[in-house]
mmCIF file of C-alpha atoms and ligand atoms in Angstrom:
data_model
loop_
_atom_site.group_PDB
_atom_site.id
_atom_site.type_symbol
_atom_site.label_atom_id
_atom_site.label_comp_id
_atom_site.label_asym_id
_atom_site.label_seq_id
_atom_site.Cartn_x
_atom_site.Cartn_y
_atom_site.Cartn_z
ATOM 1 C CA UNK A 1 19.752 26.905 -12.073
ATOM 2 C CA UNK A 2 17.258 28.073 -14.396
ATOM 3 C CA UNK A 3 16.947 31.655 -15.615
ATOM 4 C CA UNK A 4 14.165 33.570 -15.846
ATOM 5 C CA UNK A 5 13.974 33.145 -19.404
ATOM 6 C CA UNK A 6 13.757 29.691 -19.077
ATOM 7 C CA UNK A 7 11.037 29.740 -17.558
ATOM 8 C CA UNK A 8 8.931 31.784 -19.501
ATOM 9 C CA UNK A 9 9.697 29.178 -22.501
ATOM 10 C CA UNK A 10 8.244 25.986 -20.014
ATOM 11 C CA UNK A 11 5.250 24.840 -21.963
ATOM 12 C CA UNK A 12 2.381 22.989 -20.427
ATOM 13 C CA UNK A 13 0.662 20.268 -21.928
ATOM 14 C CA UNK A 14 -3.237 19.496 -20.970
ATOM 15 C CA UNK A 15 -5.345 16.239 -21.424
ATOM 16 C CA UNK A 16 -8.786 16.685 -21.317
ATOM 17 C CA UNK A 17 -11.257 13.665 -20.197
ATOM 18 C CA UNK A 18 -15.046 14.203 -19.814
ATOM 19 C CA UNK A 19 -17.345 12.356 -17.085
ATOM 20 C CA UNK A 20 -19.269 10.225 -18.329
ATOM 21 C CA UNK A 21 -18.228 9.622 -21.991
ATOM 22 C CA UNK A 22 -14.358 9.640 -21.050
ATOM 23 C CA UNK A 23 -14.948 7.404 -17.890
ATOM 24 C CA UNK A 24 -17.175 7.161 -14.470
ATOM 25 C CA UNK A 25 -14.963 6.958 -11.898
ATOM 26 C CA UNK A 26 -11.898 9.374 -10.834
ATOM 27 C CA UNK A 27 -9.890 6.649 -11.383
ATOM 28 C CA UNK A 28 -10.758 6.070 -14.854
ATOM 29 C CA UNK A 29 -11.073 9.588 -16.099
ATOM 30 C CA UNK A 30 -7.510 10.970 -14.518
ATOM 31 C CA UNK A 31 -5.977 7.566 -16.126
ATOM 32 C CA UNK A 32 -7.556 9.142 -19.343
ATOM 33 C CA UNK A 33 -6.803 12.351 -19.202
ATOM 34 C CA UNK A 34 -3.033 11.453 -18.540
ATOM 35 C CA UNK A 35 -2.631 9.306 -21.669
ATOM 36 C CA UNK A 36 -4.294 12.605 -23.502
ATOM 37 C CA UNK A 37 -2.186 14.427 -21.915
ATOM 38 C CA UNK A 38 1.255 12.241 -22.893
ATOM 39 C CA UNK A 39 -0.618 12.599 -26.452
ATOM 40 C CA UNK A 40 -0.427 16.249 -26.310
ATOM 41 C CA UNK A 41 3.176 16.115 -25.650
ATOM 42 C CA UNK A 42 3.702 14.046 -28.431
ATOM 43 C CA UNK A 43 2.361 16.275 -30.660
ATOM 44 C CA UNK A 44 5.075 18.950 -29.458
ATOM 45 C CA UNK A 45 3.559 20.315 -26.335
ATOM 46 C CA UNK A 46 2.006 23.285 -25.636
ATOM 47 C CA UNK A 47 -1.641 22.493 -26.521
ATOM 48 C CA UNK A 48 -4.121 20.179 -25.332
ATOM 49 C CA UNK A 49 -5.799 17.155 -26.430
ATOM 50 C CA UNK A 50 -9.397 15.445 -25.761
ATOM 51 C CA UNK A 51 -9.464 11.837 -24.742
ATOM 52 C CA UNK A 52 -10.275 9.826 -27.893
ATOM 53 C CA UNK A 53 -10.799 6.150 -29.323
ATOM 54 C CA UNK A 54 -7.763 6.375 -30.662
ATOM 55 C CA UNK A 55 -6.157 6.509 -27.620
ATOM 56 C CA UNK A 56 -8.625 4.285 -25.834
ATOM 57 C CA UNK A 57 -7.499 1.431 -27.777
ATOM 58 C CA UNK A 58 -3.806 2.245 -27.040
ATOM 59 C CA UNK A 59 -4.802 2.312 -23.423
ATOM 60 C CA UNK A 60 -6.240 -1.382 -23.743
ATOM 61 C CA UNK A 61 -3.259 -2.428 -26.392
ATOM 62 C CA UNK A 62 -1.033 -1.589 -23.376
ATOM 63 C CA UNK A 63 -2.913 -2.933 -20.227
ATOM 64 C CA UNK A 64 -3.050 -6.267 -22.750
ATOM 65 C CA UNK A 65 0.646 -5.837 -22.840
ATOM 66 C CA UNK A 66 1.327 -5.088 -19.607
ATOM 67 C CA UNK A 67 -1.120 -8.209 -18.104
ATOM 68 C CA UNK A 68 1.273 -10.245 -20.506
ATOM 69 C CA UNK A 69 4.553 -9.187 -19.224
ATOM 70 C CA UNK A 70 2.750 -9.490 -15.882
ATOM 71 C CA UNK A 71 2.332 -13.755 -16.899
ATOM 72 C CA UNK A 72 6.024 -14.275 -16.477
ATOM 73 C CA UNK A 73 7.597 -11.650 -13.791
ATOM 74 C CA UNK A 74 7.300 -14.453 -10.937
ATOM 75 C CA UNK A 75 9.533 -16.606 -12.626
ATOM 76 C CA UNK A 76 11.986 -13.788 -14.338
ATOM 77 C CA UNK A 77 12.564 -13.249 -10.670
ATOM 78 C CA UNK A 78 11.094 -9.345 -11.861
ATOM 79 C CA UNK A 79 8.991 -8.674 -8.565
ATOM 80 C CA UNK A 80 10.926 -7.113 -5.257
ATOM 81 C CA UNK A 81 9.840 -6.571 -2.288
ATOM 82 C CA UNK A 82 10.291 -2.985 -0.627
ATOM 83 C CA UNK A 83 9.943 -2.858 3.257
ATOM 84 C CA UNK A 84 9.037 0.713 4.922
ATOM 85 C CA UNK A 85 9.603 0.588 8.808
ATOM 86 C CA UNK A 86 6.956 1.067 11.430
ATOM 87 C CA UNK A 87 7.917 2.783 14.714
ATOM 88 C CA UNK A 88 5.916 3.024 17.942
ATOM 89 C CA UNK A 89 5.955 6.518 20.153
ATOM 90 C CA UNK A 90 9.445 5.809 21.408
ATOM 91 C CA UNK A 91 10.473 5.828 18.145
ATOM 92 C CA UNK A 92 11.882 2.282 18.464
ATOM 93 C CA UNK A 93 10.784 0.109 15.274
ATOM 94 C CA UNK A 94 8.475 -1.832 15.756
ATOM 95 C CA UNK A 95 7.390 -3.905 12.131
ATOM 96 C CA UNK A 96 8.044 -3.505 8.790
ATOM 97 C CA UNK A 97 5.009 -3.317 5.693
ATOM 98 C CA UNK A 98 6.265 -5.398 2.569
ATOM 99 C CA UNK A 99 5.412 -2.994 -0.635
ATOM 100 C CA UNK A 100 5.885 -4.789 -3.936
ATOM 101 C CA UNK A 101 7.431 -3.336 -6.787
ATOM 102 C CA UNK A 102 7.960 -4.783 -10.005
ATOM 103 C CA UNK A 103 11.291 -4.223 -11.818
ATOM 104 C CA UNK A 104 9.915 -4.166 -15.095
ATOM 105 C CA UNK A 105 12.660 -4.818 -18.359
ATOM 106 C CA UNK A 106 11.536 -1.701 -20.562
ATOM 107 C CA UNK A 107 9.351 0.511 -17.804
ATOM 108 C CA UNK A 108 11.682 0.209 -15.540
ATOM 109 C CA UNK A 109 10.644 0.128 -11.523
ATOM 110 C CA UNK A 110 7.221 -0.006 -11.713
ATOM 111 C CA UNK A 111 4.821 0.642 -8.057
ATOM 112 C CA UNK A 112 1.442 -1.287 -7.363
ATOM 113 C CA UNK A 113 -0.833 1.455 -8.107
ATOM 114 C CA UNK A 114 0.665 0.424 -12.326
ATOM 115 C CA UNK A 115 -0.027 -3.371 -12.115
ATOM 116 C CA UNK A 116 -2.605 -4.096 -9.026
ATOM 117 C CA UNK A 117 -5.460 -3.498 -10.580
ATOM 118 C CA UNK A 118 -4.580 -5.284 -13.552
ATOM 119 C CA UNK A 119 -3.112 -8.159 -11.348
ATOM 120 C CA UNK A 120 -6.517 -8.342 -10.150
ATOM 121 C CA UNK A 121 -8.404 -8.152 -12.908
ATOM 122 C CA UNK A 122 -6.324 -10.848 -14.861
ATOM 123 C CA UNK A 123 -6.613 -13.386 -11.510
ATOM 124 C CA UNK A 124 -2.440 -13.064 -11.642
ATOM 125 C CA UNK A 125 -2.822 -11.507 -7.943
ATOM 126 C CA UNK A 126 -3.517 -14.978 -6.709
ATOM 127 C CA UNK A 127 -0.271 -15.880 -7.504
ATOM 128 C CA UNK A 128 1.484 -12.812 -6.911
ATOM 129 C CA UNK A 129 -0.580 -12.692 -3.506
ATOM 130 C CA UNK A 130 1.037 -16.427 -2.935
ATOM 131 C CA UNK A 131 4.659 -14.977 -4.205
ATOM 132 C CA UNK A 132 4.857 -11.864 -1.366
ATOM 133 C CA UNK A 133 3.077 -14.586 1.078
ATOM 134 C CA UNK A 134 5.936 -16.640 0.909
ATOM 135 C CA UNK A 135 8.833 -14.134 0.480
ATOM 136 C CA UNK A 136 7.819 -12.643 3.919
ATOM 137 C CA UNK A 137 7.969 -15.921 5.538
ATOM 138 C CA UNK A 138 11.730 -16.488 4.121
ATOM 139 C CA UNK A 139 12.573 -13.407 5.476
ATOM 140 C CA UNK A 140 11.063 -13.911 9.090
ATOM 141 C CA UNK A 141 13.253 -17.118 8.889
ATOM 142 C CA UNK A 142 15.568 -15.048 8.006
ATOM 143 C CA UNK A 143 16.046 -12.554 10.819
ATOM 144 C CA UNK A 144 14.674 -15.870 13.007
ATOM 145 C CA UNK A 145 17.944 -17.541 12.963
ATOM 146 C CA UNK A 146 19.963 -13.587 12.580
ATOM 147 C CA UNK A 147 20.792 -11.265 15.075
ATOM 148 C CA UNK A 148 18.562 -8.792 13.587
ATOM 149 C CA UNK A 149 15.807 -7.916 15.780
ATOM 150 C CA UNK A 150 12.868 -9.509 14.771
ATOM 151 C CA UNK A 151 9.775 -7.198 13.749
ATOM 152 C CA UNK A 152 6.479 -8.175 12.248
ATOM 153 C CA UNK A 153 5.896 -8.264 8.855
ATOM 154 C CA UNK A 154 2.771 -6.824 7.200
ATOM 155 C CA UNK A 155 1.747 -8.017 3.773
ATOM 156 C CA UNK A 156 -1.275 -6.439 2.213
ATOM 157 C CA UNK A 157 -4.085 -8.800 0.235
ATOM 158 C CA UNK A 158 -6.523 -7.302 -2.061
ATOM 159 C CA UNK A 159 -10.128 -8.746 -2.194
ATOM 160 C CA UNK A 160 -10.043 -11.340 -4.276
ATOM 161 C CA UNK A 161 -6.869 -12.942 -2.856
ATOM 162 C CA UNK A 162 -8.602 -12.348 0.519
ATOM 163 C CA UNK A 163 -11.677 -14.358 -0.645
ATOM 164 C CA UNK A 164 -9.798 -17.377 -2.568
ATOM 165 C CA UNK A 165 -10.299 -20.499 -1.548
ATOM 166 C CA UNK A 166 -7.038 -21.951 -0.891
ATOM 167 C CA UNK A 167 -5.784 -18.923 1.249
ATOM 168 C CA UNK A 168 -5.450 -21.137 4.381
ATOM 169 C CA UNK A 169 -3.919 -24.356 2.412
ATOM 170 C CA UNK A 170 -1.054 -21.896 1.375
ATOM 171 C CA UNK A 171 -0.591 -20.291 4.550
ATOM 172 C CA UNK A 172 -0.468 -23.637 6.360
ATOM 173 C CA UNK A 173 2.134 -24.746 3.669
ATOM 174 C CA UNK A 174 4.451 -21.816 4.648
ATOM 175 C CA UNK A 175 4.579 -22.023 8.020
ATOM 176 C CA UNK A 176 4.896 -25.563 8.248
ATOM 177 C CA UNK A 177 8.179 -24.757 5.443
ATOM 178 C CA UNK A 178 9.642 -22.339 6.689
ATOM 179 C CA UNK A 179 9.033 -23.115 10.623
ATOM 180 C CA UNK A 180 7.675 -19.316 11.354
ATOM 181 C CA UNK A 181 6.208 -18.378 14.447
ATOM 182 C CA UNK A 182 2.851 -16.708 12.702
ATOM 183 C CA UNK A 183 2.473 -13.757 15.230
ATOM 184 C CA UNK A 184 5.190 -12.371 13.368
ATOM 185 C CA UNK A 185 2.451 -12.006 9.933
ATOM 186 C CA UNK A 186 0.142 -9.139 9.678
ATOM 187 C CA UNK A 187 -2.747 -9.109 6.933
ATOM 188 C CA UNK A 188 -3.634 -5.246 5.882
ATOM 189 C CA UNK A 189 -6.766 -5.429 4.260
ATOM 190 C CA UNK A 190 -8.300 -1.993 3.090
ATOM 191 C CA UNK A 191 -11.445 -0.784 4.666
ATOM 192 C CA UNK A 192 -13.180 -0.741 1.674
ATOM 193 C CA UNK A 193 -12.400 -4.731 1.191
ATOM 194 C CA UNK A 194 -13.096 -4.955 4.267
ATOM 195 C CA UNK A 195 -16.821 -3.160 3.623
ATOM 196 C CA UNK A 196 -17.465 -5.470 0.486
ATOM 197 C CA UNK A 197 -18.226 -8.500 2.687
ATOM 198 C CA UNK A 198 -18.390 -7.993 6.318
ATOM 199 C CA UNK A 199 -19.734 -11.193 7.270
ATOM 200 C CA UNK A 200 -17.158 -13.186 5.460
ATOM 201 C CA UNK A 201 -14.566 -11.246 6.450
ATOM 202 C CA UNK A 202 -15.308 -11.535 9.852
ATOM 203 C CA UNK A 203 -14.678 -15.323 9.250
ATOM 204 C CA UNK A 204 -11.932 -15.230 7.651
ATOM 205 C CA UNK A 205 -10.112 -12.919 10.283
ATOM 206 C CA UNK A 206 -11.019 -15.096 13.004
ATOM 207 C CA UNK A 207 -9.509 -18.488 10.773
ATOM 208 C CA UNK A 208 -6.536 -16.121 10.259
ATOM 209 C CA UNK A 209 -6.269 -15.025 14.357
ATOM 210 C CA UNK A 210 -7.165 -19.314 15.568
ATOM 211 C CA UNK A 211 -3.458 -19.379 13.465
ATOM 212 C CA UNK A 212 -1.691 -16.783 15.279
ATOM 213 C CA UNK A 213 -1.732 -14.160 12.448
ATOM 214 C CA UNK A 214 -2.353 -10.369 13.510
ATOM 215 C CA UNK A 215 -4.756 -8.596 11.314
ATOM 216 C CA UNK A 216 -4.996 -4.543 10.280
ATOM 217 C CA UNK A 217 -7.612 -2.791 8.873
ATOM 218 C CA UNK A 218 -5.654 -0.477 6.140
ATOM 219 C CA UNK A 219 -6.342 2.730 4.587
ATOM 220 C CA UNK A 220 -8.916 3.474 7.548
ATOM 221 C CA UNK A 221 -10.817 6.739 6.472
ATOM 222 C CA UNK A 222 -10.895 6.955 2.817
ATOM 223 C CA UNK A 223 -14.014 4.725 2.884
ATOM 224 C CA UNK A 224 -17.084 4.236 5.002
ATOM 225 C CA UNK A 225 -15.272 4.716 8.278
ATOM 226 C CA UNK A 226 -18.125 3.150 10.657
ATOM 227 C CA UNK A 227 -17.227 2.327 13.869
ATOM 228 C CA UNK A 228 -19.912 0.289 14.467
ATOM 229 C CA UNK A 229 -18.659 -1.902 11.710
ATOM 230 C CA UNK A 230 -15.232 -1.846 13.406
ATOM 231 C CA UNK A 231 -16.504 -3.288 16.629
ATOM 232 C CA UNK A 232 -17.812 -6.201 14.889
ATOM 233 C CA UNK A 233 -14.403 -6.819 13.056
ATOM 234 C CA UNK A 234 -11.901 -9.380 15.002
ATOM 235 C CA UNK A 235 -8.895 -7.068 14.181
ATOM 236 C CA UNK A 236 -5.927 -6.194 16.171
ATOM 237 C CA UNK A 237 -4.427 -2.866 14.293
ATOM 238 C CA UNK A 238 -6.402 -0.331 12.301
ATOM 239 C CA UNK A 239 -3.625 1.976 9.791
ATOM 240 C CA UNK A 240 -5.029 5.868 9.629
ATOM 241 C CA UNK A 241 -5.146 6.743 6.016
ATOM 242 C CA UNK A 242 -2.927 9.387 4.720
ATOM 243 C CA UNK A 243 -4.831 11.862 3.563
ATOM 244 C CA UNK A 244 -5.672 12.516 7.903
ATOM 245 C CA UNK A 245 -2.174 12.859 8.393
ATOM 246 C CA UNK A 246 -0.574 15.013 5.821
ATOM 247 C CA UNK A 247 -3.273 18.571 7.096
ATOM 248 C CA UNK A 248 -1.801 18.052 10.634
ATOM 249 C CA UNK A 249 0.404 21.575 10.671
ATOM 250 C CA UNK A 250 -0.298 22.705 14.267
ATOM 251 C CA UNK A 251 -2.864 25.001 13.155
ATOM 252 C CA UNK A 252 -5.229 23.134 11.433
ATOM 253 C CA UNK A 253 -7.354 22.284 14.919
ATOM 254 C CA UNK A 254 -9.945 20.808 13.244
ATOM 255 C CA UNK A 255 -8.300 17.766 12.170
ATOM 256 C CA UNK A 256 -6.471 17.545 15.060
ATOM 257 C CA UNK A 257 -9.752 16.690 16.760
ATOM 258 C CA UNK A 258 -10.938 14.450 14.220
ATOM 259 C CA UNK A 259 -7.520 12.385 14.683
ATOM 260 C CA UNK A 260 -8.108 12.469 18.264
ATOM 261 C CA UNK A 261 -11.052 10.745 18.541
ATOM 262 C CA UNK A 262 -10.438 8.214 16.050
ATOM 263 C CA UNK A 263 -7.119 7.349 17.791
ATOM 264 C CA UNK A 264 -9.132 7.421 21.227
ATOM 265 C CA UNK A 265 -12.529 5.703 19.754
ATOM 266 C CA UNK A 266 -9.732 3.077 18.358
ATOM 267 C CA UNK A 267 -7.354 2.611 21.647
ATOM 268 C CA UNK A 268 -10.710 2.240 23.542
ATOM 269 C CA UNK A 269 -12.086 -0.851 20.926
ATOM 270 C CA UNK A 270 -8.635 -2.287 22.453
ATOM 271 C CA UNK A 271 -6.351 -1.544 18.962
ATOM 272 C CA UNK A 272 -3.330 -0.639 17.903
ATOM 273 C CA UNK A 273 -3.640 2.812 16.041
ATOM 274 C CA UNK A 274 -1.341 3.271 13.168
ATOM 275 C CA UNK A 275 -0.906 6.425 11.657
ATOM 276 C CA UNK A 276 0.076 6.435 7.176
ATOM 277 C CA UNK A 277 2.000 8.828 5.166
ATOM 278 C CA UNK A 278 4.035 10.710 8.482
ATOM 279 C CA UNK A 279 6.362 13.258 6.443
ATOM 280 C CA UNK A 280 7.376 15.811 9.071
ATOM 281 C CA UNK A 281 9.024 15.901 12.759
ATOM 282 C CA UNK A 282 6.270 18.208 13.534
ATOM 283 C CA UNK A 283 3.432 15.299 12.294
ATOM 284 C CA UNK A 284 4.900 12.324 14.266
ATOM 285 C CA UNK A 285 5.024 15.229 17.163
ATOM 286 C CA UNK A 286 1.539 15.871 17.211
ATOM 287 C CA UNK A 287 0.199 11.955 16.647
ATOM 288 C CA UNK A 288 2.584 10.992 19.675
ATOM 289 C CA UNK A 289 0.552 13.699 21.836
ATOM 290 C CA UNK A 290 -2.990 12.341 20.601
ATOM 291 C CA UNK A 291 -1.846 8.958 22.031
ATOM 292 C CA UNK A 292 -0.930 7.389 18.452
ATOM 293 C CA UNK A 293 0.459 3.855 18.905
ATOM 294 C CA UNK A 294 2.600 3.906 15.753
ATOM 295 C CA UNK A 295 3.933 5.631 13.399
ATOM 296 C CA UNK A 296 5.314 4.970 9.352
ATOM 297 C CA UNK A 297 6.255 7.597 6.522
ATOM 298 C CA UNK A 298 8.604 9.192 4.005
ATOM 299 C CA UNK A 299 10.108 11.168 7.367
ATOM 300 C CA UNK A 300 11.078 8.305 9.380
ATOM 301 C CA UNK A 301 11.864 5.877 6.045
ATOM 302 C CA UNK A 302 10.722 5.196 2.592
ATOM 303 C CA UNK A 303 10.079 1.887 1.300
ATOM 304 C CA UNK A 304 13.192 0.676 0.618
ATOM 305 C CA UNK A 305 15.356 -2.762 -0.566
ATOM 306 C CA UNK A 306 15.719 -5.542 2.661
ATOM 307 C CA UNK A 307 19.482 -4.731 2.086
ATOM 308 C CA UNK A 308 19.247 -1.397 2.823
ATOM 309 C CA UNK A 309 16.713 -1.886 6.111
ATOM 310 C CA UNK A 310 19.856 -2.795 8.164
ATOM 311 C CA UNK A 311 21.676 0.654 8.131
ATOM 312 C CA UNK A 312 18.194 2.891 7.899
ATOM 313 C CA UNK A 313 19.549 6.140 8.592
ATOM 314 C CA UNK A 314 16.783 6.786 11.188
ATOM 315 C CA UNK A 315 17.340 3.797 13.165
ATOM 316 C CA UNK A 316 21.257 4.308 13.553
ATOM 317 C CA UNK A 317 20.224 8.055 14.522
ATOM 318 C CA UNK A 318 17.839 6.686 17.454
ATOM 319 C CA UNK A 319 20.180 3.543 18.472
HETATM 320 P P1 LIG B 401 -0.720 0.959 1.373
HETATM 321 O O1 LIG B 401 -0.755 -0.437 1.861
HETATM 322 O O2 LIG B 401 -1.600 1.936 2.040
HETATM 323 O O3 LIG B 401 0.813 1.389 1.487
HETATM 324 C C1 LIG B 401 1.251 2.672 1.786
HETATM 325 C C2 LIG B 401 1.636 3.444 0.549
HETATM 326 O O4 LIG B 401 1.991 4.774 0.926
HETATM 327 C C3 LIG B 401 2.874 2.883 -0.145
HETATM 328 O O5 LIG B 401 2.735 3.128 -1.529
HETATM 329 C C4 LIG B 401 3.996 3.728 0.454
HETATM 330 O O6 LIG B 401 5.133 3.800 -0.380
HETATM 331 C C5 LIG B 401 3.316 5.062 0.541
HETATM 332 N N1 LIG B 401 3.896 5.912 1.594
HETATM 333 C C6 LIG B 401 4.584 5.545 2.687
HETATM 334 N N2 LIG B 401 4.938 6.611 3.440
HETATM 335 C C7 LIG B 401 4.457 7.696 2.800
HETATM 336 C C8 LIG B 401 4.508 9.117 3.069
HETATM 337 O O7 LIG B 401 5.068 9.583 4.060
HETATM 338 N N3 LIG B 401 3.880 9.936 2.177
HETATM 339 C C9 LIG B 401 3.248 9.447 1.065
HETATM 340 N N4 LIG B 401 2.669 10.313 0.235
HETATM 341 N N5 LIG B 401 3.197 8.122 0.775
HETATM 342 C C10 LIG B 401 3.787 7.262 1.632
HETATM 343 P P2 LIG B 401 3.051 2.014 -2.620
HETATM 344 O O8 LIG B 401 4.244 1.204 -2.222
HETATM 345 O O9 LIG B 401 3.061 2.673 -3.957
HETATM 346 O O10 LIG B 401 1.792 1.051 -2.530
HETATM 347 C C11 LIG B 401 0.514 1.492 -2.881
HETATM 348 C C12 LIG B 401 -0.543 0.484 -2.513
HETATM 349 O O11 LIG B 401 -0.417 -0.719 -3.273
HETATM 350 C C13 LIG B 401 -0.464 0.021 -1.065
HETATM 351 O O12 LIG B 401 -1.043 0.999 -0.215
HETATM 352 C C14 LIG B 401 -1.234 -1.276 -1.126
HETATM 353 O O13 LIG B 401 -2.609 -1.051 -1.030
HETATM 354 C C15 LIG B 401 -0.914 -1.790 -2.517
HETATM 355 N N6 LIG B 401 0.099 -2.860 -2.413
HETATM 356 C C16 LIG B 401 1.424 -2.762 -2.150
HETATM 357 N N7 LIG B 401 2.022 -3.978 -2.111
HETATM 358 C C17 LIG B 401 1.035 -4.878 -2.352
HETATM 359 C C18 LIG B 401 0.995 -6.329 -2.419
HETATM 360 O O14 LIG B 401 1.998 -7.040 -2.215
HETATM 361 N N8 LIG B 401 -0.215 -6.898 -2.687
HETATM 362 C C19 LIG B 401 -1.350 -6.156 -2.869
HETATM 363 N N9 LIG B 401 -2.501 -6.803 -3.123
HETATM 364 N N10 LIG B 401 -1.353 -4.807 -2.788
HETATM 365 C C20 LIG B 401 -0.179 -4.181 -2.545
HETATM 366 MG MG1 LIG B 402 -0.783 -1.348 3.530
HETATM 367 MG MG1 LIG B 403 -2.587 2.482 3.486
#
């Protein structure tokens, strides 16, 4: 309910970051630019600001924070997990991804893509990796011994986590606690983890199949995207990044085609094709036609609290 006037008077506010000096990866220079940016605004808007030391050593003064709060959030009971339904082409759910969040006491909800990195970096996502490890097996005792259908649960693992040692001492721990049938885990691990180590990872897939577990291959696309990796890769789903997804609009051909054969190339190598980030009726439409297995997105549910995953509004729309 703005008037015109108003929005004339809307100021902007521009951080500037430089490659290299400022950063050398896209990562590093938008993260820059931002806190420039917030600096601008602080200084009453309307102008811009370069990236400086000044604000470099903020940046550092608050990832040191933040890797400090991170130390205790396991046991301030401050990390949730958020579950985002998976659907197949009947639209029945089939699984649920785990997506941790981290309720932080000032920030407020905080999403991986603020702490990850810095979980990593800091070692912490061993433990973390442990904590969502074992909160997914609870809840597949959960729903075990519940009336509520039982779906697989996919946890994502970064690299490190994926490569520690006692990986398989931990996961032997949990299912012998909490009495889990292990077909009901699925390990996403990015394609570009996935790329970092091939050999080993083929190992450790096949260790993590021998136990029953069901492995995906996340993020497919935004890396190297060989297929004649993929072949060599003892996986059972591979998850269609995003960024394929959200140009599908009916007339954009092009991609459709692309899609197509890496659903087809995929189904053919015996997977499961999953297809990331499905915002629109006319999306899940189209991936259903171009023989898409599954499905998972903002239209049919966002990530949401295991309370809440009960009375999804999609799911009571389809039942
Ligand atoms: P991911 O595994 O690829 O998860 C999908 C991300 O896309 C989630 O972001 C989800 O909220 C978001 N998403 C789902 N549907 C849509 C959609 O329709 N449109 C758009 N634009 N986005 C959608 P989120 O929860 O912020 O997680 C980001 C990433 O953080 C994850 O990407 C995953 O790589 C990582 N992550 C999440 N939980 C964990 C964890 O427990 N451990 C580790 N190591 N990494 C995690
Ligand atoms: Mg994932
Ligand atoms: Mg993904």
């Amino acid at each position: 309910s703005r008037g015109l006037g108003d929005v004339y008077k809307r100021q902007a506010s521009i951080g500037v970051a430089m490659f290299p000096e400022h950063g050398n990866s896209f990562k590093e220079l938008v993260m820059n630019a931002d806190l420039a940016m917030l600096q601008a605004k602080a200084q009453g808007g309307n102008g811009f600001y370069y990236f400086d030391e000044t604000l470099e050593a903020q940046r550092v003064r608050q990832e040191y924070n933040l890797i400090n709060d991170l130390t205790t959030a396991i046991i301030h009971d401050q990390l949730v997990l958020h579950y985002q339904p998976k659907y197949n082409a009947n639209l029945q759910r089939c699984g649920v991804e785990a997506l941790i969040r981290w309720q932080h006491p000032k920030l407020g909800l905080l999403t991986p893509h603020r702490f990850i990195d810095l979980a990593e970096k800091s070692g912490l996502i061993v433990a973390i990796g442990h904590w969502v490890l074992e909160q997914a097996c609870k809840q597949i005792q959960l729903w075990q011994t519940s009336d509520f259908p039982l779906v697989p649960i996919a946890i994502n693992f970064s690299a490190s986590q994926f490569e520690h040692d006692e990986l398989f001492e931990v996961l032997d721990e949990l299912l012998e606690k909490y009495q889990i049938d292990a077909k009901y885990l699925i390990i996403e691990v990015t394609e570009t983890t996935a790329m970092r180590n091939v050999k080993l990872c083929v190992q450790k897939f096949e260790r993590l199949r021998q136990i029953g577990l069901q492995i995906a291959i996340d993020d497919f696309g935004t890396g190297y995207s060989s297929f004649s990796y993929l072949k060599d890769l003892p996986i059972d789903e591979l998850k269609i990044d995003k960024v394929f997804v959200s140009h599908l609009d009916g007339e954009n051909k092009k991609d459709e085609i692309i899609l197509a054969s890496i659903i087809n190339l995929a189904s053919q190598l015996g997977l499961i094709v999953t297809a990331e980030g499905v915002e629109t009726e006319q999306q899940a439409e189209i991936l259903i036609r171009l023989g898409c297995h599954q499905m998972q997105g903002y239209y049919f549910a966002k990530p949401m609290p295991i309370e809440d995953l009960a009375h999804s509004k999609f799911d009571l729309q389809k039942v």
